[in-house]
Amino acid sequence: MTADTPYATLTPDLVLDAVSACGLWPDGRLLALNSYENRVWQVGLEHDGLEPAAPVIAKFYRPGRWSDAAIIEEHAFTQELAGAELPVVAPLAFGGRTLLHHGGFRYALTPRRGGRAPELEATDQLQWLGRLIARLHLVGARAPFAHRGRLDRDTMVQQPMHAVLASSLLPAALQVNYRATATRLDAAIAARLEAVGPVRQLRLHGDCHPGNLLWTDAGPHFVDFDDARSGPAVQDLWMLANDERAMDAVLEGYRQFRPFDHAELALVPALRAMRQLHYAGWIAARWHDPAFPAAFPFAAESRWWDQHVADLHELADTLE
């Protein structure tokens, strides 16, 4: 196992052994789930008496991304949310520990919770999501994170930009243009953050897109707190609202449980730009992981980077 191929030794047998080490009885059924930053498996378990045992989800953390303390803090946050009766998928504890170690990997087990993506055109569902996120933020505002960092320009702009510039993916002919455009956009983001001024920072889900909010007949529930960090409340709202009507619906539900500082809406263009920059940098930084070229083949094409630079120009125009 190396930094470039961190999961080379994560074999199906190791996954089964890791689950067995928790005192569970895998039945040999494994299903690899879509996950690129980490590796996630659905693991079938032996029958419990006459009833089939529910599968568990085994999540193996990317080596070096988070410290143990940061992962444990994420787990504690989800457990705190579950204790406040929010519908979240919290890790299972074994011997009082949620962060487990086996075969050189760190991992956690959670119950399997299925669902479908929310219907973001439905006003009632958007309002429901707003209420749910407000309840999450009420818990998130109780105390700060100590180990998980903040949503800031260093992690969302500058580090990804350096990863792109150091990568062979960026065509040589675009090096100067990309650097100038990304630098211009970073300056525009900084100016927007300064113009809005200080806003309250709280513990967030951090990556609250429709794929991390699953809907069942009982309503929505949160999954995947891997990007949980501190930031403004609007970070957990804007990816669910495609237009002004949708944002109004989300905020109508949100305000039923928690006040919202409308000054934060001016941050949305900056947050969108930060996510766009981060996405390209994330792919560039992880390209040596074999899963990435297979999942994102477009990143090896010059035309994708041409479009990316054009998009960054457009985002800077929006912010300036």
GROMACS .gro file of C-alpha atoms in nm:
model
  320
    1MET     CA    1   0.000   0.000   0.000
    2THR     CA    2   0.134   0.345  -0.097
    3ALA     CA    3  -0.003   0.699  -0.098
    4ASP     CA    4  -0.075   0.660  -0.470
    5THR     CA    5  -0.256   0.326  -0.431
    6PRO     CA    6  -0.385   0.333  -0.073
    7TYR     CA    7  -0.630   0.047  -0.116
    8ALA     CA    8  -0.406  -0.202  -0.296
    9THR     CA    9  -0.422  -0.446  -0.005
   10LEU     CA   10  -0.791  -0.398   0.074
   11THR     CA   11  -0.913  -0.733  -0.054
   12PRO     CA   12  -1.260  -0.885  -0.011
   13ASP     CA   13  -1.112  -1.131   0.239
   14LEU     CA   14  -0.974  -0.844   0.447
   15VAL     CA   15  -1.315  -0.673   0.444
   16LEU     CA   16  -1.482  -0.993   0.567
   17ASP     CA   17  -1.214  -1.045   0.831
   18ALA     CA   18  -1.259  -0.687   0.956
   19VAL     CA   19  -1.632  -0.740   1.000
   20SER     CA   20  -1.571  -1.077   1.168
   21ALA     CA   21  -1.330  -0.906   1.410
   22CYS     CA   22  -1.629  -0.713   1.546
   23GLY     CA   23  -1.800  -1.035   1.648
   24LEU     CA   24  -2.033  -1.040   1.349
   25TRP     CA   25  -2.075  -1.332   1.109
   26PRO     CA   26  -2.043  -1.232   0.742
   27ASP     CA   27  -2.212  -1.472   0.501
   28GLY     CA   28  -1.970  -1.396   0.218
   29ARG     CA   29  -2.194  -1.156   0.026
   30LEU     CA   30  -2.013  -0.831  -0.059
   31LEU     CA   31  -2.137  -0.538  -0.264
   32ALA     CA   32  -1.899  -0.252  -0.341
   33LEU     CA   33  -2.083   0.081  -0.315
   34ASN     CA   34  -2.003   0.400  -0.504
   35SER     CA   35  -1.737   0.582  -0.310
   36TYR     CA   36  -1.409   0.726  -0.434
   37GLU     CA   37  -1.257   0.907  -0.138
   38ASN     CA   38  -1.306   0.603   0.084
   39ARG     CA   39  -1.400   0.242   0.009
   40VAL     CA   40  -1.743   0.127   0.115
   41TRP     CA   41  -1.891  -0.221   0.109
   42GLN     CA   42  -2.229  -0.367   0.193
   43VAL     CA   43  -2.163  -0.687   0.387
   44GLY     CA   44  -2.424  -0.959   0.425
   45LEU     CA   45  -2.451  -1.130   0.763
   46GLU     CA   46  -2.553  -1.481   0.864
   47HIS     CA   47  -2.915  -1.541   0.962
   48ASP     CA   48  -3.016  -1.459   1.317
   49GLY     CA   49  -3.231  -1.756   1.408
   50LEU     CA   50  -3.511  -1.783   1.153
   51GLU     CA   51  -3.481  -1.422   1.035
   52PRO     CA   52  -3.220  -1.293   0.789
   53ALA     CA   53  -2.979  -1.054   0.960
   54ALA     CA   54  -2.969  -0.704   0.814
   55PRO     CA   55  -2.648  -0.625   0.622
   56VAL     CA   56  -2.403  -0.369   0.754
   57ILE     CA   57  -2.205  -0.104   0.568
   58ALA     CA   58  -1.828  -0.118   0.614
   59LYS     CA   59  -1.649   0.208   0.541
   60PHE     CA   60  -1.269   0.200   0.509
   61TYR     CA   61  -1.117   0.546   0.548
   62ARG     CA   62  -0.861   0.682   0.305
   63PRO     CA   63  -0.523   0.668   0.480
   64GLY     CA   64  -0.388   1.009   0.573
   65ARG     CA   65  -0.697   1.215   0.497
   66TRP     CA   66  -0.832   1.262   0.850
   67SER     CA   67  -0.664   1.209   1.186
   68ASP     CA   68  -0.814   0.953   1.422
   69ALA     CA   69  -0.933   1.240   1.641
   70ALA     CA   70  -1.115   1.401   1.347
   71ILE     CA   71  -1.291   1.076   1.252
   72ILE     CA   72  -1.393   1.012   1.612
   73GLU     CA   73  -1.526   1.368   1.629
   74GLU     CA   74  -1.737   1.305   1.319
   75HIS     CA   75  -1.873   0.989   1.479
   76ALA     CA   76  -1.952   1.174   1.802
   77PHE     CA   77  -2.138   1.441   1.604
   78THR     CA   78  -2.357   1.187   1.425
   79GLN     CA   79  -2.427   1.013   1.756
   80GLU     CA   80  -2.519   1.347   1.911
   81LEU     CA   81  -2.758   1.409   1.621
   82ALA     CA   82  -2.909   1.062   1.660
   83GLY     CA   83  -2.951   1.132   2.032
   84ALA     CA   84  -3.148   1.444   1.938
   85GLU     CA   85  -3.379   1.217   1.732
   86LEU     CA   86  -3.256   1.332   1.393
   87PRO     CA   87  -3.267   1.071   1.116
   88VAL     CA   88  -2.895   1.009   1.063
   89VAL     CA   89  -2.694   0.693   1.005
   90ALA     CA   90  -2.453   0.680   1.299
   91PRO     CA   91  -2.166   0.430   1.333
   92LEU     CA   92  -2.203   0.118   1.544
   93ALA     CA   93  -1.990   0.084   1.855
   94PHE     CA   94  -1.794  -0.229   1.941
   95GLY     CA   95  -1.636  -0.242   2.283
   96GLY     CA   96  -1.723   0.127   2.318
   97ARG     CA   97  -1.530   0.219   2.000
   98THR     CA   98  -1.668   0.336   1.667
   99LEU     CA   99  -1.334   0.381   1.490
  100LEU     CA  100  -1.192   0.036   1.428
  101HIS     CA  101  -0.857  -0.092   1.299
  102HIS     CA  102  -0.776  -0.404   1.102
  103GLY     CA  103  -0.505  -0.503   0.854
  104GLY     CA  104  -0.354  -0.155   0.850
  105PHE     CA  105  -0.687   0.016   0.774
  106ARG     CA  106  -0.922   0.231   0.978
  107TYR     CA  107  -1.290   0.154   0.932
  108ALA     CA  108  -1.638   0.187   1.078
  109LEU     CA  109  -1.956  -0.015   1.050
  110THR     CA  110  -2.303   0.136   1.017
  111PRO     CA  111  -2.649  -0.007   0.966
  112ARG     CA  112  -2.772  -0.017   0.608
  113ARG     CA  113  -3.033   0.249   0.540
  114GLY     CA  114  -3.166   0.267   0.186
  115GLY     CA  115  -3.372   0.532   0.014
  116ARG     CA  116  -3.413   0.742  -0.295
  117ALA     CA  117  -3.305   1.094  -0.386
  118PRO     CA  118  -3.541   1.375  -0.280
  119GLU     CA  119  -3.764   1.542  -0.538
  120LEU     CA  120  -3.617   1.890  -0.543
  121GLU     CA  121  -3.898   2.025  -0.758
  122ALA     CA  122  -4.153   1.945  -0.485
  123THR     CA  123  -4.212   2.240  -0.253
  124ASP     CA  124  -4.325   2.024   0.037
  125GLN     CA  125  -4.008   1.814   0.021
  126LEU     CA  126  -3.789   2.123   0.007
  127GLN     CA  127  -3.964   2.263   0.313
  128TRP     CA  128  -3.920   1.931   0.492
  129LEU     CA  129  -3.549   1.934   0.412
  130GLY     CA  130  -3.526   2.290   0.541
  131ARG     CA  131  -3.681   2.187   0.872
  132LEU     CA  132  -3.451   1.889   0.900
  133ILE     CA  133  -3.135   2.090   0.829
  134ALA     CA  134  -3.241   2.355   1.080
  135ARG     CA  135  -3.273   2.086   1.346
  136LEU     CA  136  -2.927   1.958   1.251
  137HIS     CA  137  -2.789   2.310   1.284
  138LEU     CA  138  -2.946   2.357   1.626
  139VAL     CA  139  -2.734   2.065   1.741
  140GLY     CA  140  -2.435   2.180   1.537
  141ALA     CA  141  -2.442   2.519   1.708
  142ARG     CA  142  -2.408   2.369   2.056
  143ALA     CA  143  -2.028   2.338   2.041
  144PRO     CA  144  -1.748   2.379   1.783
  145PHE     CA  145  -1.544   2.111   1.615
  146ALA     CA  146  -1.195   2.081   1.760
  147HIS     CA  147  -1.030   1.863   1.495
  148ARG     CA  148  -1.218   1.886   1.165
  149GLY     CA  149  -1.125   2.233   1.044
  150ARG     CA  150  -1.330   2.494   0.861
  151LEU     CA  151  -1.470   2.553   0.517
  152ASP     CA  152  -1.214   2.810   0.403
  153ARG     CA  153  -1.010   2.926   0.104
  154ASP     CA  154  -0.706   2.728   0.207
  155THR     CA  155  -0.878   2.389   0.188
  156MET     CA  156  -1.132   2.471  -0.084
  157VAL     CA  157  -0.929   2.694  -0.319
  158GLN     CA  158  -0.558   2.718  -0.260
  159GLN     CA  159  -0.474   2.353  -0.191
  160PRO     CA  160  -0.684   2.229  -0.486
  161MET     CA  161  -0.534   2.492  -0.716
  162HIS     CA  162  -0.182   2.377  -0.627
  163ALA     CA  163  -0.287   2.015  -0.684
  164VAL     CA  164  -0.406   2.100  -1.035
  165LEU     CA  165  -0.092   2.294  -1.120
  166ALA     CA  166   0.124   2.005  -0.999
  167SER     CA  167  -0.073   1.747  -1.197
  168SER     CA  168   0.004   1.611  -1.542
  169LEU     CA  169  -0.370   1.626  -1.615
  170LEU     CA  170  -0.365   2.000  -1.680
  171PRO     CA  171  -0.246   2.053  -2.039
  172ALA     CA  172   0.077   2.251  -2.058
  173ALA     CA  173  -0.088   2.502  -2.289
  174LEU     CA  174  -0.341   2.585  -2.016
  175GLN     CA  175  -0.098   2.624  -1.725
  176VAL     CA  176  -0.067   3.002  -1.747
  177ASN     CA  177  -0.435   3.058  -1.819
  178TYR     CA  178  -0.548   2.828  -1.538
  179ARG     CA  179  -0.316   2.989  -1.285
  180ALA     CA  180  -0.429   3.339  -1.378
  181THR     CA  181  -0.799   3.247  -1.382
  182ALA     CA  182  -0.790   3.052  -1.054
  183THR     CA  183  -0.595   3.335  -0.888
  184ARG     CA  184  -0.848   3.587  -1.015
  185LEU     CA  185  -1.134   3.374  -0.885
  186ASP     CA  186  -0.965   3.329  -0.547
  187ALA     CA  187  -0.934   3.707  -0.516
  188ALA     CA  188  -1.302   3.748  -0.606
  189ILE     CA  189  -1.399   3.486  -0.347
  190ALA     CA  190  -1.189   3.661  -0.083
  191ALA     CA  191  -1.350   3.995  -0.169
  192ARG     CA  192  -1.701   3.847  -0.141
  193LEU     CA  193  -1.624   3.686   0.195
  194GLU     CA  194  -1.487   4.017   0.323
  195ALA     CA  195  -1.788   4.210   0.190
  196VAL     CA  196  -2.034   3.981   0.366
  197GLY     CA  197  -1.835   4.001   0.686
  198PRO     CA  198  -1.820   3.757   0.976
  199VAL     CA  199  -2.101   3.502   0.991
  200ARG     CA  200  -2.162   3.245   1.257
  201GLN     CA  201  -1.966   2.922   1.214
  202LEU     CA  202  -2.127   2.596   1.324
  203ARG     CA  203  -2.083   2.224   1.279
  204LEU     CA  204  -2.224   2.125   0.941
  205HIS     CA  205  -2.299   1.815   0.739
  206GLY     CA  206  -2.063   1.985   0.494
  207ASP     CA  207  -2.159   1.799   0.175
  208CYS     CA  208  -2.535   1.828   0.177
  209HIS     CA  209  -2.615   1.739  -0.183
  210PRO     CA  210  -2.917   1.528  -0.287
  211GLY     CA  211  -2.712   1.207  -0.291
  212ASN     CA  212  -2.645   1.240   0.082
  213LEU     CA  213  -3.013   1.288   0.170
  214LEU     CA  214  -3.211   0.972   0.108
  215TRP     CA  215  -3.589   0.960   0.113
  216THR     CA  216  -3.813   0.676   0.231
  217ASP     CA  217  -4.183   0.654   0.308
  218ALA     CA  218  -4.094   0.782   0.656
  219GLY     CA  219  -3.919   1.089   0.514
  220PRO     CA  220  -3.555   1.191   0.457
  221HIS     CA  221  -3.244   1.086   0.644
  222PHE     CA  222  -2.882   1.201   0.629
  223VAL     CA  223  -2.592   0.979   0.524
  224ASP     CA  224  -2.216   1.031   0.485
  225PHE     CA  225  -2.080   1.292   0.725
  226ASP     CA  226  -1.728   1.240   0.589
  227ASP     CA  227  -1.698   1.609   0.492
  228ALA     CA  228  -1.840   1.744   0.818
  229ARG     CA  229  -1.662   2.064   0.918
  230SER     CA  230  -1.735   2.413   1.049
  231GLY     CA  231  -1.887   2.679   0.825
  232PRO     CA  232  -2.187   2.904   0.761
  233ALA     CA  233  -2.537   2.756   0.774
  234VAL     CA  234  -2.603   2.832   0.406
  235GLN     CA  235  -2.341   2.573   0.304
  236ASP     CA  236  -2.587   2.297   0.394
  237LEU     CA  237  -2.869   2.464   0.199
  238TRP     CA  238  -2.750   2.592  -0.135
  239MET     CA  239  -2.683   2.258  -0.306
  240LEU     CA  240  -3.048   2.163  -0.255
  241ALA     CA  241  -3.186   2.480  -0.410
  242ASN     CA  242  -3.149   2.515  -0.788
  243ASP     CA  243  -3.319   2.852  -0.807
  244GLU     CA  244  -3.472   3.130  -0.599
  245ARG     CA  245  -3.807   2.951  -0.567
  246ALA     CA  246  -3.638   2.641  -0.428
  247MET     CA  247  -3.428   2.842  -0.183
  248ASP     CA  248  -3.741   3.024  -0.063
  249ALA     CA  249  -3.907   2.687   0.003
  250VAL     CA  250  -3.604   2.550   0.189
  251LEU     CA  251  -3.580   2.864   0.401
  252GLU     CA  252  -3.953   2.860   0.476
  253GLY     CA  253  -3.905   2.522   0.639
  254TYR     CA  254  -3.571   2.617   0.797
  255ARG     CA  255  -3.708   2.924   0.975
  256GLN     CA  256  -3.973   2.714   1.149
  257PHE     CA  257  -3.696   2.577   1.371
  258ARG     CA  258  -3.404   2.819   1.352
  259PRO     CA  259  -3.347   3.182   1.246
  260PHE     CA  260  -3.150   3.233   0.926
  261ASP     CA  261  -2.916   3.524   0.858
  262HIS     CA  262  -3.013   3.636   0.506
  263ALA     CA  263  -2.672   3.802   0.464
  264GLU     CA  264  -2.540   3.448   0.413
  265LEU     CA  265  -2.721   3.420   0.078
  266ALA     CA  266  -2.457   3.651  -0.068
  267LEU     CA  267  -2.203   3.377   0.008
  268VAL     CA  268  -2.364   3.126  -0.227
  269PRO     CA  269  -2.176   3.234  -0.546
  270ALA     CA  270  -1.848   3.216  -0.354
  271LEU     CA  271  -1.933   2.875  -0.210
  272ARG     CA  272  -2.029   2.748  -0.555
  273ALA     CA  273  -1.698   2.871  -0.696
  274MET     CA  274  -1.504   2.712  -0.411
  275ARG     CA  275  -1.672   2.379  -0.477
  276GLN     CA  276  -1.591   2.400  -0.850
  277LEU     CA  277  -1.224   2.468  -0.782
  278HIS     CA  278  -1.211   2.197  -0.518
  279TYR     CA  279  -1.366   1.937  -0.749
  280ALA     CA  280  -1.093   1.969  -1.011
  281GLY     CA  281  -0.822   1.974  -0.745
  282TRP     CA  282  -0.968   1.665  -0.578
  283ILE     CA  283  -0.955   1.469  -0.902
  284ALA     CA  284  -0.601   1.588  -0.974
  285ALA     CA  285  -0.479   1.500  -0.625
  286ARG     CA  286  -0.632   1.151  -0.637
  287TRP     CA  287  -0.552   1.062  -1.000
  288HIS     CA  288  -0.298   0.795  -0.906
  289ASP     CA  289  -0.571   0.603  -0.723
  290PRO     CA  290  -0.687   0.356  -0.992
  291ALA     CA  291  -1.051   0.425  -0.910
  292PHE     CA  292  -1.025   0.784  -1.033
  293PRO     CA  293  -0.924   0.740  -1.399
  294ALA     CA  294  -1.197   0.477  -1.426
  295ALA     CA  295  -1.461   0.701  -1.269
  296PHE     CA  296  -1.356   1.037  -1.417
  297PRO     CA  297  -1.204   0.962  -1.761
  298PHE     CA  298  -1.306   1.307  -1.888
  299ALA     CA  299  -1.037   1.463  -1.667
  300ALA     CA  300  -0.771   1.319  -1.900
  301GLU     CA  301  -0.913   1.516  -2.194
  302SER     CA  302  -0.794   1.866  -2.284
  303ARG     CA  303  -1.144   1.980  -2.372
  304TRP     CA  304  -1.262   1.921  -2.016
  305TRP     CA  305  -0.990   2.150  -1.881
  306ASP     CA  306  -1.071   2.408  -2.149
  307GLN     CA  307  -1.429   2.410  -2.024
  308HIS     CA  308  -1.319   2.415  -1.661
  309VAL     CA  309  -1.109   2.728  -1.716
  310ALA     CA  310  -1.400   2.889  -1.904
  311ASP     CA  311  -1.629   2.805  -1.612
  312LEU     CA  312  -1.387   2.963  -1.367
  313HIS     CA  313  -1.384   3.281  -1.579
  314GLU     CA  314  -1.763   3.288  -1.569
  315LEU     CA  315  -1.771   3.236  -1.192
  316ALA     CA  316  -1.524   3.522  -1.144
  317ASP     CA  317  -1.744   3.747  -1.362
  318THR     CA  318  -2.039   3.660  -1.137
  319LEU     CA  319  -1.851   3.746  -0.820
  320GLU     CA  320  -1.675   4.065  -0.932
   0.00000   0.00000   0.00000
